CSV table of C-alpha atoms and ligand atoms in Angstrom, one decimal:
chain,number,residue,atom,x,y,z
E,11,MET,CA,-6.9,44.7,19.8
E,12,GLY,CA,-4.3,42.7,17.9
E,13,LYS,CA,-3.1,41.3,21.2
E,14,LEU,CA,-6.6,40.2,22.2
E,15,ASN,CA,-7.1,38.4,19.0
E,16,ILE,CA,-3.8,36.6,19.2
E,17,SER,CA,-4.5,35.4,22.8
E,18,ARG,CA,-8.0,34.4,21.9
E,19,LEU,CA,-6.7,32.4,19.0
E,20,PHE,CA,-4.1,30.8,21.4
E,21,LEU,CA,-6.9,29.9,23.8
E,22,VAL,CA,-9.0,28.4,21.1
E,23,LEU,CA,-6.0,26.4,20.0
E,24,ILE,CA,-5.4,25.1,23.5
E,25,LEU,CA,-9.0,24.3,24.0
E,26,SER,CA,-9.3,22.5,20.8
E,27,TYR,CA,-6.2,20.6,21.6
E,28,LEU,CA,-7.5,19.7,25.0
E,29,SER,CA,-10.9,18.7,23.7
E,30,ASP,CA,-9.3,16.6,21.0
E,31,ARG,CA,-7.4,14.8,23.6
E,32,ALA,CA,-10.5,14.4,25.8
E,33,ASN,CA,-12.4,13.0,22.9
E,34,GLY,CA,-9.6,10.7,22.1
E,35,ARG,CA,-9.3,9.8,25.8
E,36,VAL,CA,-5.5,9.7,25.7
E,37,ASN,CA,-4.1,7.4,28.3
E,38,PHE,CA,-0.5,8.7,28.7
E,39,LYS,CA,0.6,5.6,30.6
E,40,ALA,CA,-0.5,3.4,27.7
E,41,LEU,CA,1.1,5.9,25.3
E,42,ASP,CA,4.4,5.7,27.0
E,43,ALA,CA,4.2,1.9,27.2
E,44,LYS,CA,3.6,1.8,23.5
E,45,LEU,CA,6.5,4.2,22.8
E,46,LYS,CA,8.8,2.0,24.9
E,47,GLN,CA,7.7,-1.1,23.0
E,48,LEU,CA,8.4,0.7,19.7
E,49,LYS,CA,11.8,1.9,20.7
E,50,LYS,CA,13.8,-1.2,19.8
E,51,PRO,CA,17.5,-1.3,20.7
E,52,ALA,CA,19.8,-1.4,17.7
E,53,VAL,CA,20.3,-5.1,18.0
E,54,LYS,CA,22.3,-7.1,15.6
E,55,THR,CA,20.0,-8.8,13.2
E,56,ILE,CA,20.8,-12.2,11.9
E,57,GLN,CA,21.9,-11.7,8.3
E,58,MET,CA,19.4,-14.1,6.7
E,59,LYS,CA,19.0,-14.4,3.0
E,60,PRO,CA,16.2,-16.2,1.1
E,61,SER,CA,17.3,-19.7,0.0
E,62,PHE,CA,15.5,-19.7,-3.3
E,63,ASP,CA,15.3,-17.9,-6.6
E,64,PHE,CA,12.8,-17.7,-9.4
E,65,LYS,CA,13.6,-17.4,-13.1
E,66,GLU,CA,11.8,-14.5,-14.8
E,67,GLU,CA,10.4,-14.6,-18.2
E,68,LYS,CA,11.1,-10.9,-19.0
E,69,SER,CA,9.2,-9.3,-21.7
E,70,ASN,CA,10.5,-5.7,-21.9
E,71,THR,CA,8.3,-2.9,-22.9
E,72,GLU,CA,9.6,-0.2,-25.3
E,73,LYS,CA,9.4,2.5,-22.7
E,74,GLU,CA,11.5,0.6,-20.2
E,75,SER,CA,14.6,2.5,-20.8
E,76,SER,CA,13.1,5.9,-20.4
E,77,SER,CA,12.2,5.5,-16.7
E,78,LYS,CA,14.4,5.0,-13.7
E,79,LEU,CA,14.5,2.5,-11.0
E,80,LEU,CA,14.8,4.1,-7.5
E,81,MET,CA,17.3,2.3,-5.3
E,82,SER,CA,18.5,5.0,-2.9
E,83,GLN,CA,16.6,6.6,0.0
E,84,THR,CA,16.8,10.2,1.2
E,85,TRP,CA,17.9,9.3,4.8
E,86,GLN,CA,21.1,7.7,3.4
E,87,ARG,CA,22.5,11.1,2.6
E,88,SER,CA,23.1,11.6,6.3
E,89,GLY,CA,24.8,8.3,7.0
E,90,SER,CA,24.5,4.5,6.9
E,91,CYS,CA,23.9,1.8,9.4
E,92,PRO,CA,26.7,0.0,11.2
E,93,GLU,CA,27.2,-3.6,10.1
E,94,GLY,CA,24.6,-6.0,11.5
E,95,THR,CA,22.0,-3.3,12.2
E,96,ILE,CA,19.0,-2.0,10.3
E,97,PRO,CA,17.6,1.5,9.8
E,98,ILE,CA,14.4,2.1,11.8
E,99,ARG,CA,12.1,5.1,11.4
E,100,ARG,CA,11.8,6.6,14.9
E,101,ILE,CA,8.2,6.9,16.2
E,102,ARG,CA,7.7,9.9,18.5
E,103,ARG,CA,5.1,10.8,21.1
E,104,LYS,CA,3.4,13.2,18.6
E,105,ASP,CA,3.1,10.4,16.1
E,106,LEU,CA,1.1,8.3,18.6
E,107,LEU,CA,-1.0,11.3,19.5
E,108,ARG,CA,-2.3,11.5,15.9
E,109,ALA,CA,-3.7,8.1,16.1
E,110,ASP,CA,-7.4,7.5,16.9
E,111,SER,CA,-6.4,4.9,19.4
E,112,ILE,CA,-3.0,3.7,20.6
E,113,ASP,CA,-3.8,0.1,19.7
E,114,GLY,CA,-4.8,1.2,16.3
E,115,PHE,CA,-1.6,3.2,15.7
E,116,GLY,CA,0.3,2.4,12.5
E,117,ARG,CA,-2.4,0.1,11.1
E,118,LYS,CA,-4.6,0.5,8.1
E,119,PRO,CA,-8.3,1.4,9.0
E,120,ARG,CA,-10.5,-1.6,9.2
E,121,GLU,CA,-11.8,-2.9,5.9
E,122,ILE,CA,-15.5,-3.6,6.2
E,123,VAL,CA,-17.3,-4.9,3.3
E,124,SER,CA,-20.7,-3.3,2.8
E,125,LYS,CA,-23.1,-6.2,2.6
E,126,SER,CA,-26.2,-4.0,2.1
E,127,SER,CA,-24.9,-2.4,-1.0
E,128,THR,CA,-24.0,-5.6,-2.9
E,129,THR,CA,-27.1,-5.3,-5.0
E,130,ASN,CA,-26.8,-1.6,-5.5
E,131,GLN,CA,-24.8,-1.5,-8.8
E,132,LYS,CA,-25.2,2.2,-9.4
E,133,ASP,CA,-21.8,3.4,-8.3
E,134,SER,CA,-19.7,0.3,-8.6
E,135,HIS,CA,-17.9,-1.4,-11.4
E,136,PHE,CA,-17.6,-5.0,-10.8
E,137,PRO,CA,-14.6,-7.0,-11.8
E,138,PHE,CA,-14.6,-8.9,-15.0
E,139,ILE,CA,-13.1,-12.4,-15.0
E,140,ASN,CA,-13.0,-14.0,-18.4
E,141,ASN,CA,-15.5,-11.5,-19.6
E,142,THR,CA,-17.9,-12.5,-16.9
E,143,ASN,CA,-19.1,-9.9,-14.4
E,144,ILE,CA,-18.2,-10.9,-10.9
E,145,ILE,CA,-19.9,-9.2,-8.0
E,146,LEU,CA,-17.5,-8.2,-5.3
E,147,PRO,CA,-19.1,-6.1,-2.6
E,148,PRO,CA,-17.8,-2.5,-2.4
E,149,LEU,CA,-15.6,-1.4,0.5
E,150,ILE,CA,-16.7,1.2,3.0
E,151,ASN,CA,-14.8,4.5,3.0
E,152,GLN,CA,-12.5,3.2,0.3
E,153,SER,CA,-12.2,3.5,-3.4
E,154,VAL,CA,-10.1,1.2,-5.5
E,155,ALA,CA,-8.8,0.7,-9.0
E,156,MET,CA,-7.1,-2.7,-9.1
E,157,LEU,CA,-5.9,-5.4,-11.4
E,158,PHE,CA,-6.2,-8.8,-9.8
E,159,THR,CA,-5.8,-12.5,-10.4
E,160,LEU,CA,-7.4,-15.4,-8.5
E,161,GLY,CA,-6.1,-18.9,-8.1
E,162,SER,CA,-5.2,-21.5,-5.5
E,163,ASN,CA,-1.4,-21.5,-5.6
E,164,PHE,CA,0.5,-18.2,-5.9
E,165,ILE,CA,3.7,-18.2,-4.0
E,166,GLY,CA,5.0,-14.9,-5.4
E,167,ALA,CA,4.0,-11.6,-7.0
E,168,LYS,CA,5.8,-8.6,-8.3
E,169,GLY,CA,5.5,-5.4,-10.2
E,170,ASP,CA,7.3,-2.1,-11.1
E,171,ILE,CA,5.3,0.6,-9.4
E,172,ASN,CA,5.6,4.2,-10.9
E,173,VAL,CA,6.2,6.7,-8.1
E,174,TRP,CA,4.1,9.9,-7.6
E,175,ASN,CA,3.1,12.2,-4.9
E,176,PRO,CA,-0.7,12.8,-5.3
E,177,SER,CA,-2.4,15.4,-3.2
E,178,LEU,CA,-4.8,14.7,-0.4
E,179,SER,CA,-7.7,16.8,0.6
E,180,SER,CA,-8.1,16.2,4.4
E,181,PRO,CA,-5.2,15.0,6.5
E,182,HIS,CA,-7.0,13.0,9.1
E,183,GLN,CA,-7.2,9.2,8.4
E,184,GLU,CA,-7.0,9.7,4.7
E,185,PHE,CA,-4.5,7.8,2.6
E,186,THR,CA,-3.7,7.1,-1.0
E,187,ALA,CA,-1.6,4.1,-2.0
E,188,ALA,CA,-0.2,2.3,-5.0
E,189,GLN,CA,0.7,-1.2,-4.1
E,190,ILE,CA,0.7,-5.0,-4.3
E,191,PHE,CA,-1.5,-7.2,-2.1
E,192,VAL,CA,-0.9,-10.9,-1.6
E,193,LYS,CA,-4.0,-12.4,0.2
E,194,ASN,CA,-5.6,-15.6,1.4
E,195,GLY,CA,-8.5,-16.3,3.7
E,196,PRO,CA,-12.1,-17.2,3.9
E,197,GLY,CA,-14.9,-14.8,3.1
E,198,ASP,CA,-14.5,-11.3,4.4
E,199,VAL,CA,-11.7,-12.1,6.8
E,200,PHE,CA,-8.4,-12.3,5.0
E,201,GLU,CA,-4.7,-12.5,5.6
E,202,SER,CA,-2.8,-10.0,3.6
E,203,LEU,CA,0.9,-9.0,2.8
E,204,GLU,CA,1.4,-5.7,1.2
E,205,SER,CA,4.0,-3.3,-0.1
E,206,GLY,CA,4.1,-0.2,-2.2
E,207,TRP,CA,4.1,3.5,-1.7
E,208,THR,CA,1.6,5.6,0.2
E,209,VAL,CA,0.9,9.2,1.3
E,210,PHE,CA,-0.6,8.8,4.8
E,211,PRO,CA,-0.1,11.8,7.1
E,212,ASN,CA,-1.8,10.2,10.0
E,213,VAL,CA,0.9,7.5,10.2
E,214,TYR,CA,3.9,9.2,8.8
E,215,GLY,CA,3.4,12.8,9.9
E,216,ASP,CA,3.8,14.5,6.5
E,217,ARG,CA,2.6,14.3,2.9
E,218,ARG,CA,5.7,12.7,1.4
E,219,THR,CA,5.5,9.5,-0.6
E,220,ARG,CA,6.6,6.7,1.6
E,221,PHE,CA,7.8,3.1,0.9
E,222,PHE,CA,5.7,0.8,3.1
E,223,THR,CA,5.0,-2.7,4.1
E,224,HIS,CA,1.8,-3.8,5.8
E,225,TRP,CA,0.3,-7.1,7.0
E,226,THR,CA,-2.9,-8.3,8.7
E,227,LEU,CA,-4.4,-11.6,9.7
E,228,ASP,CA,-8.0,-10.4,10.1
E,229,SER,CA,-8.8,-7.7,7.5
E,230,TYR,CA,-7.1,-5.0,9.7
E,231,THR,CA,-9.4,-5.6,12.6
E,232,SER,CA,-6.9,-6.2,15.4
E,233,THR,CA,-3.7,-7.6,13.9
E,234,GLY,CA,-0.8,-6.3,11.8
E,235,CYS,CA,0.6,-2.9,11.1
E,236,PHE,CA,2.7,-0.7,8.8
E,237,ASP,CA,6.4,-1.3,8.6
E,238,LEU,CA,7.9,-2.1,12.1
E,239,ASN,CA,5.1,-0.6,14.2
E,240,CYS,CA,4.4,-4.0,15.7
E,241,ASP,CA,6.2,-7.3,15.8
E,242,GLY,CA,5.8,-9.4,12.8
E,243,PHE,CA,7.9,-8.4,9.8
E,244,VAL,CA,11.5,-9.3,10.2
E,245,HIS,CA,13.7,-6.6,8.7
E,246,THR,CA,17.1,-7.8,7.6
E,247,ASN,CA,18.4,-5.1,5.2
E,248,PRO,CA,20.7,-2.4,6.4
E,249,GLN,CA,20.3,-0.2,3.3
E,250,ILE,CA,16.6,0.1,2.8
E,251,ALA,CA,14.4,1.6,5.6
E,252,LEU,CA,10.7,0.8,5.9
E,253,GLY,CA,8.5,3.9,5.9
E,254,ALA,CA,11.3,6.0,4.3
E,255,ALA,CA,10.4,8.8,1.8
E,256,VAL,CA,10.7,7.7,-1.8
E,257,GLU,CA,12.2,10.5,-3.8
E,258,PRO,CA,12.4,11.9,-6.4
E,259,VAL,CA,8.9,11.4,-7.6
E,260,SER,CA,7.7,11.4,-11.2
E,261,THR,CA,6.5,14.5,-12.9
E,262,GLN,CA,3.9,15.1,-15.7
E,263,LEU,CA,5.7,14.3,-19.0
E,264,GLY,CA,9.0,14.5,-17.1
E,265,GLU,CA,11.3,11.9,-15.7
E,266,GLN,CA,9.4,8.7,-14.6
E,267,TYR,CA,10.6,6.8,-11.5
E,268,TYR,CA,9.5,3.4,-10.3
E,269,ILE,CA,10.2,0.9,-7.5
E,270,THR,CA,10.4,-2.8,-8.2
E,271,LEU,CA,8.7,-4.8,-5.4
E,272,GLY,CA,8.3,-8.6,-5.1
E,273,ILE,CA,6.8,-10.7,-2.4
E,274,TYR,CA,7.9,-14.4,-2.6
E,275,MET,CA,7.3,-17.4,-0.4
E,276,ASP,CA,10.3,-19.6,0.4
E,277,PRO,CA,8.8,-23.0,-0.3
E,278,THR,CA,10.9,-24.7,2.4
E,279,THR,CA,10.2,-22.3,5.3
E,280,SER,CA,6.9,-20.7,4.2
E,281,ASN,CA,8.5,-17.3,5.0
E,282,TRP,CA,7.4,-14.6,2.7
E,283,TRP,CA,10.3,-12.4,1.5
E,284,LEU,CA,10.0,-8.9,0.3
E,285,LYS,CA,12.4,-7.9,-2.4
E,286,TYR,CA,13.2,-4.4,-3.6
E,287,GLY,CA,14.8,-3.6,-6.9
E,288,ASP,CA,15.9,-6.5,-8.9
E,289,ASP,CA,17.3,-8.7,-6.2
E,290,THR,CA,17.6,-6.9,-2.8
E,291,ALA,CA,16.0,-8.8,0.0
E,292,ILE,CA,14.5,-6.4,2.6
E,293,GLY,CA,13.2,-8.9,5.1
E,294,TYR,CA,10.4,-11.4,5.6
E,295,TRP,CA,7.1,-12.2,7.2
E,296,PRO,CA,7.5,-15.5,9.0
E,297,GLY,CA,5.3,-18.3,7.7
E,298,THR,CA,4.3,-19.1,11.3
E,299,LEU,CA,2.3,-15.9,11.5
E,300,PHE,CA,-0.3,-17.3,9.1
E,301,SER,CA,-3.0,-19.9,8.9
E,302,PHE,CA,-3.7,-19.5,5.2
E,303,LEU,CA,-0.7,-17.7,3.7
E,304,ASN,CA,1.5,-20.4,5.3
E,305,HIS,CA,0.7,-22.4,2.2
E,306,SER,CA,0.0,-20.0,-0.7
E,307,SER,CA,-1.9,-17.0,-1.8
E,308,THR,CA,-5.3,-17.2,-3.6
E,309,LEU,CA,-5.7,-13.6,-4.5
E,310,VAL,CA,-3.1,-11.1,-5.8
E,311,GLU,CA,-4.0,-7.4,-6.4
E,312,TRP,CA,-2.0,-4.5,-8.0
E,313,GLY,CA,-3.2,-0.9,-8.1
E,314,GLY,CA,-4.5,2.1,-6.2
E,315,ARG,CA,-6.6,2.7,-3.1
E,316,ILE,CA,-8.0,5.7,-1.5
E,317,TYR,CA,-9.2,5.8,2.1
E,318,ASN,CA,-11.5,8.6,3.0
E,319,PRO,CA,-15.1,8.7,4.5
E,320,ASN,CA,-16.0,11.0,1.6
E,321,VAL,CA,-15.9,8.5,-1.2
E,322,LYS,CA,-19.0,6.9,-2.8
E,323,LYS,CA,-21.1,9.8,-1.5
E,324,PRO,CA,-22.8,12.1,-4.0
E,325,ASN,CA,-21.7,15.8,-4.0
E,326,HIS,CA,-19.0,15.5,-1.3
E,327,HIS,CA,-16.4,13.4,-3.0
E,328,THR,CA,-12.9,13.8,-1.7
E,329,LYS,CA,-10.3,15.4,-4.0
E,330,ALA,CA,-7.7,12.9,-2.9
E,331,GLY,CA,-5.6,11.9,-5.9
E,332,MET,CA,-5.0,8.2,-6.7
E,333,GLY,CA,-1.8,7.3,-8.7
E,334,SER,CA,-0.6,10.5,-10.3
E,335,GLY,CA,-4.0,12.2,-9.8
E,336,GLN,CA,-4.6,11.7,-13.6
E,337,PHE,CA,-7.0,9.2,-15.1
E,338,ALA,CA,-5.6,6.0,-16.5
E,339,SER,CA,-6.4,7.1,-20.1
E,340,ALA,CA,-3.7,9.7,-19.8
E,341,LEU,CA,-1.2,6.8,-20.2
E,342,TYR,CA,2.6,6.8,-19.9
E,343,GLY,CA,4.2,10.0,-18.5
E,344,LYS,CA,1.0,11.3,-17.0
E,345,ALA,CA,-0.9,8.4,-15.4
E,346,CYS,CA,0.5,6.0,-12.8
E,347,PHE,CA,1.5,2.6,-14.1
E,348,ILE,CA,2.4,-0.8,-12.7
E,349,ARG,CA,4.3,-2.9,-15.2
E,350,ASN,CA,6.3,-6.1,-15.4
E,351,ILE,CA,3.5,-7.6,-13.4
E,352,ALA,CA,4.2,-11.2,-12.6
E,353,ILE,CA,3.2,-14.0,-10.3
E,354,VAL,CA,4.9,-17.2,-9.3
E,355,ASP,CA,2.9,-20.4,-8.9
E,356,PHE,CA,4.2,-23.9,-8.0
E,357,SER,CA,5.8,-24.2,-11.5
E,358,MET,CA,8.4,-21.8,-9.9
E,359,ALA,CA,8.4,-19.5,-12.9
E,360,LEU,CA,7.8,-15.8,-12.7
E,361,LYS,CA,5.2,-15.0,-15.4
E,362,TYR,CA,2.2,-12.8,-16.3
E,363,PRO,CA,-0.9,-14.3,-14.7
E,364,ASP,CA,-2.9,-16.7,-16.9
E,365,TRP,CA,-5.9,-14.4,-16.6
E,366,VAL,CA,-6.6,-11.1,-14.8
E,367,GLY,CA,-9.6,-9.2,-13.7
E,368,THR,CA,-10.1,-5.5,-13.1
E,369,TRP,CA,-12.0,-3.7,-10.4
E,370,ALA,CA,-12.8,0.0,-10.0
E,371,ASP,CA,-15.3,1.2,-7.5
E,372,GLU,CA,-15.9,4.6,-8.9
E,373,PHE,CA,-14.8,4.8,-12.5
E,374,ASN,CA,-15.6,8.5,-12.9
E,375,CYS,CA,-13.4,9.3,-9.9
E,376,TYR,CA,-10.6,6.8,-10.3
E,377,SER,CA,-10.2,4.8,-13.5
E,378,LEU,CA,-8.1,1.9,-14.8
E,379,TYR,CA,-6.8,0.6,-18.1
E,380,ASN,CA,-4.8,-2.5,-18.7
E,381,ASP,CA,-2.8,-1.6,-21.8
E,382,GLN,CA,-1.4,-4.3,-24.1
E,383,GLU,CA,0.6,-2.5,-26.8
E,384,SER,CA,1.3,-5.5,-29.0
E,385,ASN,CA,1.5,-9.3,-29.0
E,386,GLY,CA,4.4,-10.5,-26.9
E,387,THR,CA,4.7,-7.6,-24.5
E,388,SER,CA,3.2,-7.9,-21.1
E,389,PRO,CA,0.4,-5.4,-20.4
E,390,VAL,CA,1.0,-2.2,-18.5
E,391,PHE,CA,-1.6,-1.5,-15.9
E,392,TYR,CA,-2.6,2.2,-15.6
E,393,PHE,CA,-4.8,3.5,-12.8
E,394,GLY,CA,-5.8,6.6,-10.9
E,395,GLY,CA,-7.7,9.8,-11.0
E,396,PRO,CA,-8.3,13.2,-9.3
E,397,GLY,CA,-11.3,12.2,-7.2
E,398,ARG,CA,-13.8,15.0,-7.3
E,399,ASN,CA,-14.4,16.4,-10.8
E,400,PRO,CA,-17.6,17.3,-12.8
E,401,ASP,CA,-18.3,13.6,-13.4
E,402,CYS,CA,-17.6,12.7,-9.8
E,403,PRO,CA,-19.2,15.5,-7.8
D,646,NAG,C1,-10.6,-18.2,-17.5
D,646,NAG,O1,-10.3,-18.8,-18.7
D,646,NAG,C2,-9.1,-19.6,-18.7
D,646,NAG,C3,-8.9,-20.1,-20.2
D,646,NAG,O2,-10.1,-20.5,-20.7
D,646,NAG,C4,-9.3,-20.8,-17.8
D,646,NAG,O3,-8.2,-21.6,-17.8
D,646,NAG,C5,-9.6,-20.3,-16.4
D,646,NAG,O4,-9.8,-21.3,-15.5
D,646,NAG,C6,-10.8,-19.3,-16.4
D,646,NAG,N1,-10.9,-18.7,-15.1
D,646,NAG,C7,-12.1,-18.7,-14.4
D,646,NAG,C8,-12.0,-18.0,-13.1
D,646,NAG,O5,-13.1,-19.1,-14.9
D,647,NAG,C1,-1.1,-23.5,8.1
D,647,NAG,O1,-1.6,-23.2,9.4
D,647,NAG,C2,-2.8,-23.9,9.7
D,647,NAG,C3,-3.3,-23.3,11.0
D,647,NAG,O2,-2.3,-23.2,12.0
D,647,NAG,C4,-2.4,-25.4,9.9
D,647,NAG,O3,-3.6,-26.1,10.2
D,647,NAG,C5,-1.8,-25.8,8.5
D,647,NAG,O4,-1.4,-27.2,8.7
D,647,NAG,C6,-0.6,-25.0,8.1
D,647,NAG,N1,-0.2,-25.4,6.8
D,647,NAG,C7,1.0,-25.5,6.4
D,647,NAG,C8,1.3,-25.9,5.0
D,647,NAG,O5,2.0,-25.3,7.2
D,648,NAG,C1,-16.2,5.3,7.7
D,648,NAG,O1,-16.0,6.7,8.1
D,648,NAG,C2,-16.8,7.2,9.1
D,648,NAG,C3,-16.5,8.7,9.3
D,648,NAG,O2,-15.2,8.9,9.6
D,648,NAG,C4,-16.6,6.4,10.4
D,648,NAG,O3,-17.5,6.9,11.4
D,648,NAG,C5,-16.8,4.9,10.1
D,648,NAG,O4,-16.5,4.2,11.3
D,648,NAG,C6,-16.0,4.4,9.0
D,648,NAG,N1,-16.3,3.1,8.7
D,648,NAG,C7,-15.4,2.1,8.4
D,648,NAG,C8,-15.9,0.8,8.2
D,648,NAG,O5,-14.2,2.4,8.4
D,649,NAG,C1,-1.1,-12.7,-31.3
D,649,NAG,O1,-0.4,-14.0,-31.1
D,649,NAG,C2,-1.3,-15.1,-31.2
D,649,NAG,C3,-0.5,-16.3,-30.8
D,649,NAG,O2,0.9,-16.2,-31.0
D,649,NAG,C4,-1.9,-15.1,-32.6
D,649,NAG,O3,-2.8,-16.2,-32.6
D,649,NAG,C5,-2.7,-13.8,-32.8
D,649,NAG,O4,-3.2,-13.8,-34.1
D,649,NAG,C6,-1.8,-12.6,-32.6
D,649,NAG,N1,-2.6,-11.4,-32.6
D,649,NAG,C7,-2.2,-10.3,-33.3
D,649,NAG,C8,-3.1,-9.2,-33.3
D,649,NAG,O5,-1.1,-10.3,-33.9
């Protein structure tokens, strides 16, 4: 009897595996071609450095000293890279098999703006700019809690992002992220440069918190990817790997860890450099990739995002956690923060934006709070939430 059950289970597993593959129409030739393309030789990279620097007007917050900047990565315990080479996270066949399509591997799901629901204000909180309600259409399958600033000439953005490991509720195509976006582009089609941390099992194969970069030229429709999963980002740093686990993570009322990330355009080359920590250049997105970001960014966003088809639907909300999984009102030590938020405009100074707006799609599921403790300190942005709860069924 026991034997029968086991073999039946085995059969079911095989059948479901086969039918998954049949539904996904896996083309092994295409899969192997993609693997080959991803398997870059350990070539020497040209040790480039950004040729610019920005002065920061630093306004420290009191709690600064009680949290820790993360600079090391777990993989470094087992070695380091030879001079002139960079660490690359290896993509295996099973990683590609998790993707819905081989072309879509390692890219964020398409971001389609729901036009029909622009007038349905029921479940959306619209951003406030200078105390005026601005109507931004909600995103499909996503829920956000963001701080943003709009302008015509940003050439840099940074922030210290508190690191957590929120839980997800369904592994397939679900992600949670805390990040910075630097965007430009007309209407719904935007170019975007991004970095932060994410938990995204479909791309990384586990539920650890990962340091990531991402870019797109067309709102994730057909260009761009995470990390080094496609050509685009030029990685120059031998110490920091893209897609590496970020550990340790913060704990409730325990030690708080953060990563400092900055995305800055070199005004002479239009290359956008990613910096980690106070002054470590990771690599750059070549200015020649872009048609809008080759001049400046018009929209910078900081905060959290959830991707899951079960958002914005009554009675089936995902339990995916954003930030720490706690609401913004829990504040320091419990809720996820981004602080030392700054932009660079053509005045070349790093400073808090002249004005900011906030945007939360589902305040009862994921909330936000921009906390200014006193005059003279820059606000600390708190965001996040547990997803499904009595107020977010
Ligand atoms: C917000 O107000 C500030 C100060 O009055 C002004 O400089 C800025 O242009 C305003 N922004 C928008 C989008 O209206
Ligand atoms: C940016 O790219 C667009 C499209 O290729 C081009 O027309 C424009 O001149 C470029 N701008 C700069 C500042 O390079
Ligand atoms: C939203 O999720 C559903 C269910 O997975 C999927 O069929 C649909 O294509 C998604 N829409 C977008 C715009 O991602
Ligand atoms: C904050 O500073 C501004 C300008 O320095 C001042 O006008 C304002 O009264 C101060 N507010 C408080 C609450 O101290």
